[in-house]
Amino acid sequence: LERTLERMDKFHHRDLTTTALGLAKIMNRVGNGHKRGGLHQILHILLIGKNSARKQFIFLQIVCASMLVLREFDARSLSNFVYAMGICNFAPKFKGGTFLSILAEESTPLLGSFTSQGLSNTLWAFATLNEPNALLFKNFADHIIALDNLDEFKPQHISNIAWACATAKESHPCLFQKLADAAIERKNVFSTQEIANFLWACSTNGQIDQNLFMSLVPAIELSLDECNPQDLANIAWAYTVANVDAHSLFNDKFVDACLHKEDKFNLANLNQLHQWQLWRQELQSNIGLPPSSLRDRCYDAFVSSVPMISGLQKDVVSGLSSIGVQIEEEFLTKGGYRLDALVEVKGKKTAVEVDGPSHFLGRVPTSSTILKHRQVSNLDGIPVVSVPYWEWNKFGKDNIKKKQYLCSLLGLGEGFTEK
């Protein structure tokens, strides 16, 4: 390995890519293992090291060598190199930006030469590494949309592209529609995991196509026994957000599948299943989790998060106090949702949600935000009003305008003060 690293500046670009991809796969396998002793431990010391220091050193050497021949990289080499960094979860940063941003610039002129797998792997890596690059996603989306068809795209490619866009919070409705049309045409060749990830991505991104959700129901039914805990939770949550009730899917068999894997759901899965349970109540359905340890665990997980009160929220609450309304901060509803502020004016209760940047895709509320508002309104009978961060921030330190805004939001007279 040391000799390879020393000679790397003489490598051809394809050799660098092959080395990076091969090492990344080995590192991923060694890093995710739990064995101690023997060959596994030796490889961990050689390739990963304490706090991943060795892994970062090795990849930094490969990156530095690749910079010398970067102009020689073709589409396949670029996509594989990016994919390698995604697999090993490491992307070096420089003063002028990140190495991934450099690769993004190099990839754009070569888009016409990317295979479906190359497109999928590249977007997957950027999303996995949490590397924001709106221009890359736009260029890739426009390229895919312009294709005559997606016949060369495997179900995994379609699912991964949607997952990457949703994870990176990149909203491209036309791309999602094209992916959805392809998924409907080939619904019978999608694996359960590919369906679950794709539907999760669509719901997360707010791209709700009822025809898509209903078309995939038979495929899910046939492979329900093959679903792992995350698949079940993602499917349940996706249909909850979409508000598409599939009676033939959500039945006693689905509930039994969840109960059978009761001990294998993680915290995020339990949160999703709790919202699915609330959805069953919204629909007044007799299908849902029965009173059980799983149902209790879902609720406990949902209410377990410690509230993080932002400066924006404090400022809005201060503004509410200044107009004289009664306030309960971080109010816990019967369904388990925490409201930023519950105000009461003339006997009427209203939830005031202070929504920062994480609650939006651009200026459109995220699916999670919409779902919370919907379920609080439908199940608790509490109307919800939102204070978007950009609307509040435009007032600066002008407290008079802030008061006027809140009075208008709550339907009160200007300068209202309740005694």
CSV table of C-alpha atoms in Angstrom, one decimal:
chain,number,residue,atom,x,y,z
A,1,LEU,CA,0.0,0.0,0.0
A,2,GLU,CA,2.8,2.4,0.9
A,3,ARG,CA,4.6,1.7,-2.4
A,4,THR,CA,1.3,2.3,-4.3
A,5,LEU,CA,0.8,5.7,-2.6
A,6,GLU,CA,4.4,6.7,-3.3
A,7,ARG,CA,4.0,5.9,-7.1
A,8,MET,CA,0.5,7.4,-7.4
A,9,ASP,CA,1.6,10.6,-9.1
A,10,LYS,CA,2.5,8.4,-12.1
A,11,PHE,CA,-0.9,6.7,-12.4
A,12,HIS,CA,-3.2,7.1,-15.4
A,13,HIS,CA,-6.6,8.6,-14.5
A,14,ARG,CA,-8.3,5.2,-14.9
A,15,ASP,CA,-5.8,3.6,-12.6
A,16,LEU,CA,-6.5,6.3,-10.0
A,17,THR,CA,-10.2,5.7,-10.3
A,18,THR,CA,-9.9,1.9,-10.0
A,19,THR,CA,-7.7,2.3,-7.0
A,20,ALA,CA,-10.0,4.8,-5.3
A,21,LEU,CA,-13.1,2.6,-5.9
A,22,GLY,CA,-11.5,-0.6,-4.8
A,23,LEU,CA,-10.1,0.9,-1.6
A,24,ALA,CA,-13.4,2.6,-0.8
A,25,LYS,CA,-15.3,-0.7,-1.0
A,26,ILE,CA,-12.8,-2.4,1.2
A,27,MET,CA,-12.8,0.5,3.7
A,28,ASN,CA,-16.6,0.5,3.8
A,29,ARG,CA,-16.7,-3.2,4.5
A,30,VAL,CA,-14.0,-3.0,7.2
A,31,GLY,CA,-15.4,0.1,8.7
A,32,ASN,CA,-18.9,-1.3,9.1
A,33,GLY,CA,-17.7,-4.6,10.5
A,34,HIS,CA,-17.6,-5.4,14.2
A,35,LYS,CA,-15.0,-8.1,14.3
A,36,ARG,CA,-12.0,-7.9,16.5
A,37,GLY,CA,-8.7,-9.6,15.9
A,38,GLY,CA,-7.2,-11.3,12.9
A,39,LEU,CA,-7.2,-9.9,9.4
A,40,HIS,CA,-10.2,-7.6,10.0
A,41,GLN,CA,-8.4,-5.7,12.7
A,42,ILE,CA,-5.2,-5.5,10.6
A,43,LEU,CA,-7.1,-4.0,7.7
A,44,HIS,CA,-8.8,-1.6,10.1
A,45,ILE,CA,-5.5,-0.4,11.3
A,46,LEU,CA,-4.0,-0.1,7.8
A,47,LEU,CA,-7.0,1.4,6.0
A,48,ILE,CA,-9.1,3.2,8.6
A,49,GLY,CA,-7.0,4.1,11.6
A,50,LYS,CA,-8.0,5.9,14.8
A,51,ASN,CA,-10.8,8.5,14.1
A,52,SER,CA,-10.5,7.5,10.4
A,53,ALA,CA,-7.2,9.4,10.2
A,54,ARG,CA,-5.6,6.7,8.0
A,55,LYS,CA,-8.5,6.6,5.6
A,56,GLN,CA,-8.4,10.3,5.2
A,57,PHE,CA,-4.7,10.3,4.6
A,58,ILE,CA,-4.9,7.6,1.9
A,59,PHE,CA,-7.7,9.3,0.0
A,60,LEU,CA,-6.0,12.7,0.2
A,61,GLN,CA,-3.0,11.1,-1.5
A,62,ILE,CA,-5.3,9.8,-4.3
A,63,VAL,CA,-7.0,13.1,-4.6
A,64,CYS,CA,-3.8,15.0,-4.9
A,65,ALA,CA,-2.5,12.6,-7.6
A,66,SER,CA,-5.8,12.9,-9.5
A,67,MET,CA,-5.6,16.7,-9.6
A,68,LEU,CA,-2.5,16.4,-11.8
A,69,VAL,CA,-4.5,14.5,-14.5
A,70,LEU,CA,-8.0,15.8,-13.8
A,71,ARG,CA,-8.5,17.1,-17.4
A,72,GLU,CA,-8.0,13.6,-18.7
A,73,PHE,CA,-10.9,12.1,-16.7
A,74,ASP,CA,-13.8,10.9,-18.8
A,75,ALA,CA,-17.4,10.6,-17.6
A,76,ARG,CA,-17.0,7.1,-16.3
A,77,SER,CA,-13.9,7.9,-14.3
A,78,LEU,CA,-15.5,11.1,-12.8
A,79,SER,CA,-18.6,9.3,-11.7
A,80,ASN,CA,-16.7,6.4,-10.2
A,81,PHE,CA,-14.3,8.7,-8.4
A,82,VAL,CA,-17.2,10.6,-6.9
A,83,TYR,CA,-19.0,7.3,-6.0
A,84,ALA,CA,-15.8,6.1,-4.3
A,85,MET,CA,-15.8,9.2,-2.0
A,86,GLY,CA,-19.4,8.6,-1.3
A,87,ILE,CA,-18.8,5.0,-0.3
A,88,CYS,CA,-15.9,5.8,2.1
A,89,ASN,CA,-17.8,9.0,3.3
A,90,PHE,CA,-14.9,11.4,2.8
A,91,ALA,CA,-14.5,14.4,0.6
A,92,PRO,CA,-11.4,16.6,1.2
A,93,LYS,CA,-11.8,20.4,1.4
A,94,PHE,CA,-9.5,23.0,0.1
A,95,LYS,CA,-9.3,26.8,0.5
A,96,GLY,CA,-11.2,27.4,-2.7
A,97,GLY,CA,-13.9,24.8,-2.0
A,98,THR,CA,-14.2,21.1,-2.0
A,99,PHE,CA,-12.8,18.5,-4.3
A,100,LEU,CA,-16.4,17.4,-5.1
A,101,SER,CA,-17.2,20.9,-6.3
A,102,ILE,CA,-14.2,20.7,-8.7
A,103,LEU,CA,-15.4,17.3,-10.0
A,104,ALA,CA,-18.9,18.8,-10.4
A,105,GLU,CA,-17.5,21.5,-12.7
A,106,GLU,CA,-15.6,18.9,-14.7
A,107,SER,CA,-18.7,16.7,-15.1
A,108,THR,CA,-21.0,19.2,-16.7
A,109,PRO,CA,-19.4,19.3,-20.2
A,110,LEU,CA,-19.4,15.5,-20.2
A,111,LEU,CA,-23.0,14.9,-19.2
A,112,GLY,CA,-23.9,13.4,-22.6
A,113,SER,CA,-21.4,10.6,-22.0
A,114,PHE,CA,-22.7,9.7,-18.5
A,115,THR,CA,-24.4,6.3,-18.3
A,116,SER,CA,-27.6,6.0,-16.2
A,117,GLN,CA,-25.5,4.3,-13.4
A,118,GLY,CA,-23.0,7.2,-13.6
A,119,LEU,CA,-25.7,9.8,-13.2
A,120,SER,CA,-27.2,7.8,-10.3
A,121,ASN,CA,-23.9,7.2,-8.5
A,122,THR,CA,-22.8,10.8,-8.8
A,123,LEU,CA,-26.0,12.3,-7.3
A,124,TRP,CA,-26.1,9.6,-4.7
A,125,ALA,CA,-22.6,10.5,-3.6
A,126,PHE,CA,-23.3,14.2,-3.4
A,127,ALA,CA,-26.4,13.6,-1.3
A,128,THR,CA,-24.6,11.0,0.9
A,129,LEU,CA,-21.7,13.4,1.6
A,130,ASN,CA,-24.1,16.3,2.3
A,131,GLU,CA,-22.4,18.3,-0.4
A,132,PRO,CA,-24.7,21.2,-1.5
A,133,ASN,CA,-24.4,21.8,-5.2
A,134,ALA,CA,-27.7,23.1,-6.6
A,135,LEU,CA,-26.1,23.7,-10.1
A,136,LEU,CA,-25.0,20.1,-10.4
A,137,PHE,CA,-28.4,18.8,-9.5
A,138,LYS,CA,-30.1,21.2,-11.9
A,139,ASN,CA,-27.7,20.2,-14.7
A,140,PHE,CA,-28.2,16.5,-14.1
A,141,ALA,CA,-32.0,16.9,-13.8
A,142,ASP,CA,-32.3,18.9,-17.0
A,143,HIS,CA,-30.2,16.3,-18.8
A,144,ILE,CA,-32.4,13.4,-17.6
A,145,ILE,CA,-35.6,15.3,-18.4
A,146,ALA,CA,-34.3,15.9,-21.9
A,147,LEU,CA,-33.7,12.2,-22.6
A,148,ASP,CA,-36.2,10.5,-24.9
A,149,ASN,CA,-36.9,7.8,-22.4
A,150,LEU,CA,-35.4,6.1,-19.3
A,151,ASP,CA,-35.3,2.6,-20.8
A,152,GLU,CA,-31.6,2.2,-19.9
A,153,PHE,CA,-32.2,3.2,-16.3
A,154,LYS,CA,-32.5,0.3,-13.9
A,155,PRO,CA,-35.0,0.5,-11.0
A,156,GLN,CA,-32.1,1.1,-8.6
A,157,HIS,CA,-30.9,4.1,-10.7
A,158,ILE,CA,-34.4,5.6,-10.7
A,159,SER,CA,-34.8,5.1,-6.9
A,160,ASN,CA,-31.3,6.4,-6.1
A,161,ILE,CA,-31.8,9.6,-8.2
A,162,ALA,CA,-35.0,10.4,-6.4
A,163,TRP,CA,-33.5,9.6,-3.0
A,164,ALA,CA,-30.5,11.8,-3.7
A,165,CYS,CA,-32.7,14.8,-4.8
A,166,ALA,CA,-34.9,14.4,-1.7
A,167,THR,CA,-32.0,14.0,0.7
A,168,ALA,CA,-30.2,17.0,-0.8
A,169,LYS,CA,-33.5,19.0,-0.7
A,170,GLU,CA,-33.4,19.7,-4.4
A,171,SER,CA,-36.9,20.1,-5.8
A,172,HIS,CA,-37.2,19.2,-9.5
A,173,PRO,CA,-40.9,18.4,-10.2
A,174,CYS,CA,-40.4,17.6,-13.9
A,175,LEU,CA,-37.6,15.2,-13.0
A,176,PHE,CA,-39.8,13.4,-10.4
A,177,GLN,CA,-42.6,13.2,-12.9
A,178,LYS,CA,-40.4,11.5,-15.5
A,179,LEU,CA,-39.0,9.1,-12.8
A,180,ALA,CA,-42.6,8.4,-11.7
A,181,ASP,CA,-43.8,7.6,-15.2
A,182,ALA,CA,-40.9,5.2,-15.7
A,183,ALA,CA,-41.6,3.5,-12.3
A,184,ILE,CA,-45.2,3.0,-13.2
A,185,GLU,CA,-44.2,1.3,-16.5
A,186,ARG,CA,-41.8,-1.1,-14.8
A,187,LYS,CA,-43.5,-1.4,-11.4
A,188,ASN,CA,-43.2,-5.2,-11.4
A,189,VAL,CA,-39.4,-5.2,-11.6
A,190,PHE,CA,-38.7,-2.9,-8.6
A,191,SER,CA,-37.5,-4.5,-5.4
A,192,THR,CA,-39.3,-3.7,-2.2
A,193,GLN,CA,-36.4,-1.5,-1.0
A,194,GLU,CA,-36.4,0.4,-4.3
A,195,ILE,CA,-40.1,1.0,-4.0
A,196,ALA,CA,-39.8,2.1,-0.4
A,197,ASN,CA,-36.9,4.5,-1.1
A,198,PHE,CA,-38.6,5.9,-4.2
A,199,LEU,CA,-41.9,6.6,-2.4
A,200,TRP,CA,-40.1,8.0,0.6
A,201,ALA,CA,-38.2,10.4,-1.8
A,202,CYS,CA,-41.4,11.5,-3.6
A,203,SER,CA,-43.2,12.2,-0.4
A,204,THR,CA,-40.2,13.9,1.2
A,205,ASN,CA,-39.9,16.2,-1.9
A,206,GLY,CA,-43.6,16.9,-2.0
A,207,GLN,CA,-44.0,15.2,-5.4
A,208,ILE,CA,-47.3,13.4,-4.8
A,209,ASP,CA,-48.6,11.4,-7.8
A,210,GLN,CA,-51.7,9.4,-6.7
A,211,ASN,CA,-51.4,7.2,-9.7
A,212,LEU,CA,-47.9,6.3,-8.8
A,213,PHE,CA,-48.8,5.4,-5.2
A,214,MET,CA,-51.7,3.3,-6.2
A,215,SER,CA,-49.8,1.6,-9.1
A,216,LEU,CA,-47.1,0.4,-6.7
A,217,VAL,CA,-49.5,-1.1,-4.2
A,218,PRO,CA,-49.8,-4.6,-5.8
A,219,ALA,CA,-46.0,-4.9,-6.0
A,220,ILE,CA,-45.7,-4.0,-2.3
A,221,GLU,CA,-48.4,-6.5,-1.3
A,222,LEU,CA,-46.6,-9.3,-3.1
A,223,SER,CA,-43.3,-8.7,-1.3
A,224,LEU,CA,-44.5,-7.5,2.1
A,225,ASP,CA,-42.7,-10.4,3.8
A,226,GLU,CA,-39.4,-9.3,2.3
A,227,CYS,CA,-39.7,-5.8,3.8
A,228,ASN,CA,-37.1,-4.9,6.4
A,229,PRO,CA,-38.0,-2.5,9.2
A,230,GLN,CA,-36.9,0.6,7.3
A,231,ASP,CA,-38.9,-0.4,4.2
A,232,LEU,CA,-42.1,-0.8,6.3
A,233,ALA,CA,-41.6,2.5,8.0
A,234,ASN,CA,-40.8,4.4,4.8
A,235,ILE,CA,-43.8,2.9,3.0
A,236,ALA,CA,-46.1,3.7,5.9
A,237,TRP,CA,-44.8,7.3,6.2
A,238,ALA,CA,-44.8,8.0,2.4
A,239,TYR,CA,-48.5,7.0,2.1
A,240,THR,CA,-49.2,9.0,5.3
A,241,VAL,CA,-47.7,12.2,3.8
A,242,ALA,CA,-49.3,11.6,0.4
A,243,ASN,CA,-52.7,10.9,2.2
A,244,VAL,CA,-53.3,8.1,-0.3
A,245,ASP,CA,-55.2,5.3,1.5
A,246,ALA,CA,-54.6,1.9,0.0
A,247,HIS,CA,-57.1,-0.5,1.7
A,248,SER,CA,-55.6,-3.6,0.2
A,249,LEU,CA,-52.1,-2.7,1.5
A,250,PHE,CA,-52.8,-1.3,5.0
A,251,ASN,CA,-54.6,-4.2,6.5
A,252,ASP,CA,-54.0,-6.7,9.2
A,253,LYS,CA,-51.2,-8.3,7.2
A,254,PHE,CA,-49.3,-5.0,7.2
A,255,VAL,CA,-49.8,-4.5,10.9
A,256,ASP,CA,-48.6,-8.1,11.6
A,257,ALA,CA,-45.5,-7.4,9.5
A,258,CYS,CA,-44.7,-4.5,11.7
A,259,LEU,CA,-45.4,-6.4,14.9
A,260,HIS,CA,-43.2,-9.2,13.7
A,261,LYS,CA,-40.2,-6.8,13.4
A,262,GLU,CA,-41.2,-4.9,16.6
A,263,ASP,CA,-37.7,-5.0,18.2
A,264,LYS,CA,-35.8,-4.0,15.0
A,265,PHE,CA,-37.3,-0.5,14.4
A,266,ASN,CA,-34.9,2.4,15.1
A,267,LEU,CA,-35.9,5.7,16.5
A,268,ALA,CA,-36.6,7.3,13.1
A,269,ASN,CA,-38.7,4.3,12.1
A,270,LEU,CA,-40.7,4.5,15.3
A,271,ASN,CA,-41.4,8.2,14.6
A,272,GLN,CA,-42.6,7.4,11.1
A,273,LEU,CA,-44.9,4.6,12.4
A,274,HIS,CA,-46.4,6.9,15.0
A,275,GLN,CA,-47.3,9.4,12.3
A,276,TRP,CA,-48.8,6.5,10.3
A,277,GLN,CA,-50.9,5.6,13.4
A,278,LEU,CA,-52.1,9.2,13.6
A,279,TRP,CA,-53.0,9.0,10.0
A,280,ARG,CA,-55.2,5.9,10.6
A,281,GLN,CA,-57.0,8.0,13.3
A,282,GLU,CA,-57.4,10.8,10.8
A,283,LEU,CA,-59.1,8.4,8.4
A,284,GLN,CA,-61.1,6.9,11.3
A,285,SER,CA,-59.9,3.5,10.2
A,286,ASN,CA,-60.1,0.4,12.3
A,287,ILE,CA,-56.7,-0.7,10.9
A,288,GLY,CA,-53.7,0.5,12.9
A,289,LEU,CA,-51.3,-0.6,15.6
A,290,PRO,CA,-53.2,-2.3,18.4
A,291,PRO,CA,-52.5,-1.3,22.0
A,292,SER,CA,-49.1,-2.9,22.4
A,293,SER,CA,-45.5,-2.3,23.3
A,294,LEU,CA,-44.8,-1.2,19.7
A,295,ARG,CA,-47.5,1.4,19.8
A,296,ASP,CA,-46.2,2.7,23.1
A,297,ARG,CA,-42.6,2.7,21.8
A,298,CYS,CA,-43.7,4.7,18.8
A,299,TYR,CA,-45.3,7.4,21.0
A,300,ASP,CA,-42.5,7.5,23.4
A,301,ALA,CA,-40.0,7.9,20.6
A,302,PHE,CA,-42.1,10.7,19.0
A,303,VAL,CA,-42.2,12.8,22.2
A,304,SER,CA,-38.6,12.0,23.3
A,305,SER,CA,-36.9,14.7,21.3
A,306,VAL,CA,-35.7,17.7,23.4
A,307,PRO,CA,-37.1,21.0,22.0
A,308,MET,CA,-34.5,23.3,20.6
A,309,ILE,CA,-35.8,26.9,20.9
A,310,SER,CA,-34.2,29.1,18.4
A,311,GLY,CA,-33.6,32.9,18.7
A,312,LEU,CA,-36.2,33.3,16.0
A,313,GLN,CA,-38.8,31.5,18.1
A,314,LYS,CA,-37.9,33.5,21.2
A,315,ASP,CA,-38.4,36.7,19.2
A,316,VAL,CA,-41.8,35.7,17.9
A,317,VAL,CA,-43.0,34.6,21.3
A,318,SER,CA,-41.8,37.9,22.7
A,319,GLY,CA,-43.9,39.6,20.0
A,320,LEU,CA,-46.9,37.5,20.9
A,321,SER,CA,-46.5,38.6,24.6
A,322,SER,CA,-46.4,42.2,23.5
A,323,ILE,CA,-49.8,42.0,21.9
A,324,GLY,CA,-51.4,40.6,25.0
A,325,VAL,CA,-52.4,37.0,24.0
A,326,GLN,CA,-52.2,34.1,26.4
A,327,ILE,CA,-49.3,31.8,25.5
A,328,GLU,CA,-48.2,28.2,26.2
A,329,GLU,CA,-44.8,27.5,24.8
A,330,GLU,CA,-43.8,24.0,23.6
A,331,PHE,CA,-47.3,22.8,24.1
A,332,LEU,CA,-47.6,19.0,23.8
A,333,THR,CA,-50.7,17.8,21.9
A,334,LYS,CA,-52.5,14.6,22.5
A,335,GLY,CA,-51.0,13.2,19.3
A,336,GLY,CA,-47.5,13.9,20.5
A,337,TYR,CA,-46.7,17.0,18.5
A,338,ARG,CA,-45.0,20.0,20.2
A,339,LEU,CA,-46.3,23.3,19.2
A,340,ASP,CA,-43.9,26.3,19.3
A,341,ALA,CA,-46.7,28.4,20.9
A,342,LEU,CA,-50.3,27.8,21.7
A,343,VAL,CA,-52.2,31.1,22.0
A,344,GLU,CA,-55.7,31.8,23.2
A,345,VAL,CA,-57.7,34.8,22.3
A,346,LYS,CA,-61.3,35.2,23.3
A,347,GLY,CA,-61.6,31.6,24.1
A,348,LYS,CA,-60.2,30.3,20.8
A,349,LYS,CA,-56.9,28.4,20.7
A,350,THR,CA,-54.5,28.7,17.7
A,351,ALA,CA,-51.1,27.1,17.2
A,352,VAL,CA,-48.3,29.4,16.1
A,353,GLU,CA,-45.5,27.6,14.4
A,354,VAL,CA,-42.2,29.5,13.9
A,355,ASP,CA,-40.8,27.9,10.7
A,356,GLY,CA,-37.1,28.4,10.0
A,357,PRO,CA,-35.2,27.4,6.8
A,358,SER,CA,-35.2,23.7,7.6
A,359,HIS,CA,-39.0,23.8,7.3
A,360,PHE,CA,-38.9,24.7,3.6
A,361,LEU,CA,-37.7,23.6,0.2
A,362,GLY,CA,-37.1,27.1,-1.2
A,363,ARG,CA,-40.2,28.9,-0.1
A,364,VAL,CA,-42.4,25.8,-0.1
A,365,PRO,CA,-43.1,24.0,3.2
A,366,THR,CA,-41.5,20.6,3.6
A,367,SER,CA,-43.7,17.5,3.7
A,368,SER,CA,-42.9,17.0,7.4
A,369,THR,CA,-44.1,20.6,8.1
A,370,ILE,CA,-47.3,20.1,6.1
A,371,LEU,CA,-48.0,16.8,7.8
A,372,LYS,CA,-47.6,18.3,11.3
A,373,HIS,CA,-50.0,21.2,10.5
A,374,ARG,CA,-52.5,18.8,8.9
A,375,GLN,CA,-52.5,16.3,11.8
A,376,VAL,CA,-52.6,18.9,14.5
A,377,SER,CA,-55.6,20.5,12.8
A,378,ASN,CA,-57.4,17.3,12.0
A,379,LEU,CA,-56.8,15.4,15.2
A,380,ASP,CA,-56.5,18.1,17.9
A,381,GLY,CA,-58.9,20.5,16.3
A,382,ILE,CA,-56.3,23.3,16.6
A,383,PRO,CA,-55.9,25.6,13.6
A,384,VAL,CA,-52.2,26.2,12.8
A,385,VAL,CA,-50.7,29.5,11.5
A,386,SER,CA,-47.1,29.7,10.3
A,387,VAL,CA,-44.5,32.5,10.8
A,388,PRO,CA,-42.0,31.9,7.9
A,389,TYR,CA,-38.5,33.1,8.8
A,390,TRP,CA,-38.2,35.4,5.8
A,391,GLU,CA,-41.4,37.2,6.6
A,392,TRP,CA,-40.4,37.8,10.2
A,393,ASN,CA,-36.8,38.7,9.4
A,394,LYS,CA,-37.8,41.5,7.0
A,395,PHE,CA,-39.1,43.5,9.9
A,396,GLY,CA,-35.6,43.7,11.5
A,397,LYS,CA,-35.9,45.5,14.8
A,398,ASP,CA,-39.2,47.2,14.0
A,399,ASN,CA,-41.4,46.0,16.9
A,400,ILE,CA,-44.4,48.0,15.7
A,401,LYS,CA,-44.5,46.1,12.4
A,402,LYS,CA,-43.9,42.8,14.2
A,403,LYS,CA,-47.0,43.5,16.3
A,404,GLN,CA,-49.1,44.5,13.3
A,405,TYR,CA,-48.0,41.3,11.5
A,406,LEU,CA,-49.0,39.0,14.4
A,407,CYS,CA,-52.3,40.8,14.9
A,408,SER,CA,-53.1,40.3,11.3
A,409,LEU,CA,-51.9,36.7,11.4
A,410,LEU,CA,-54.3,35.9,14.3
A,411,GLY,CA,-57.2,37.9,12.9
A,412,LEU,CA,-57.0,40.6,15.6
A,413,GLY,CA,-57.5,44.3,15.5
A,414,GLU,CA,-54.3,46.3,15.1
A,415,GLY,CA,-52.6,46.9,18.5
A,416,PHE,CA,-54.9,44.4,20.2
A,417,THR,CA,-54.3,43.9,23.9
A,418,GLU,CA,-56.4,41.4,25.9
A,419,LYS,CA,-56.9,42.2,29.5
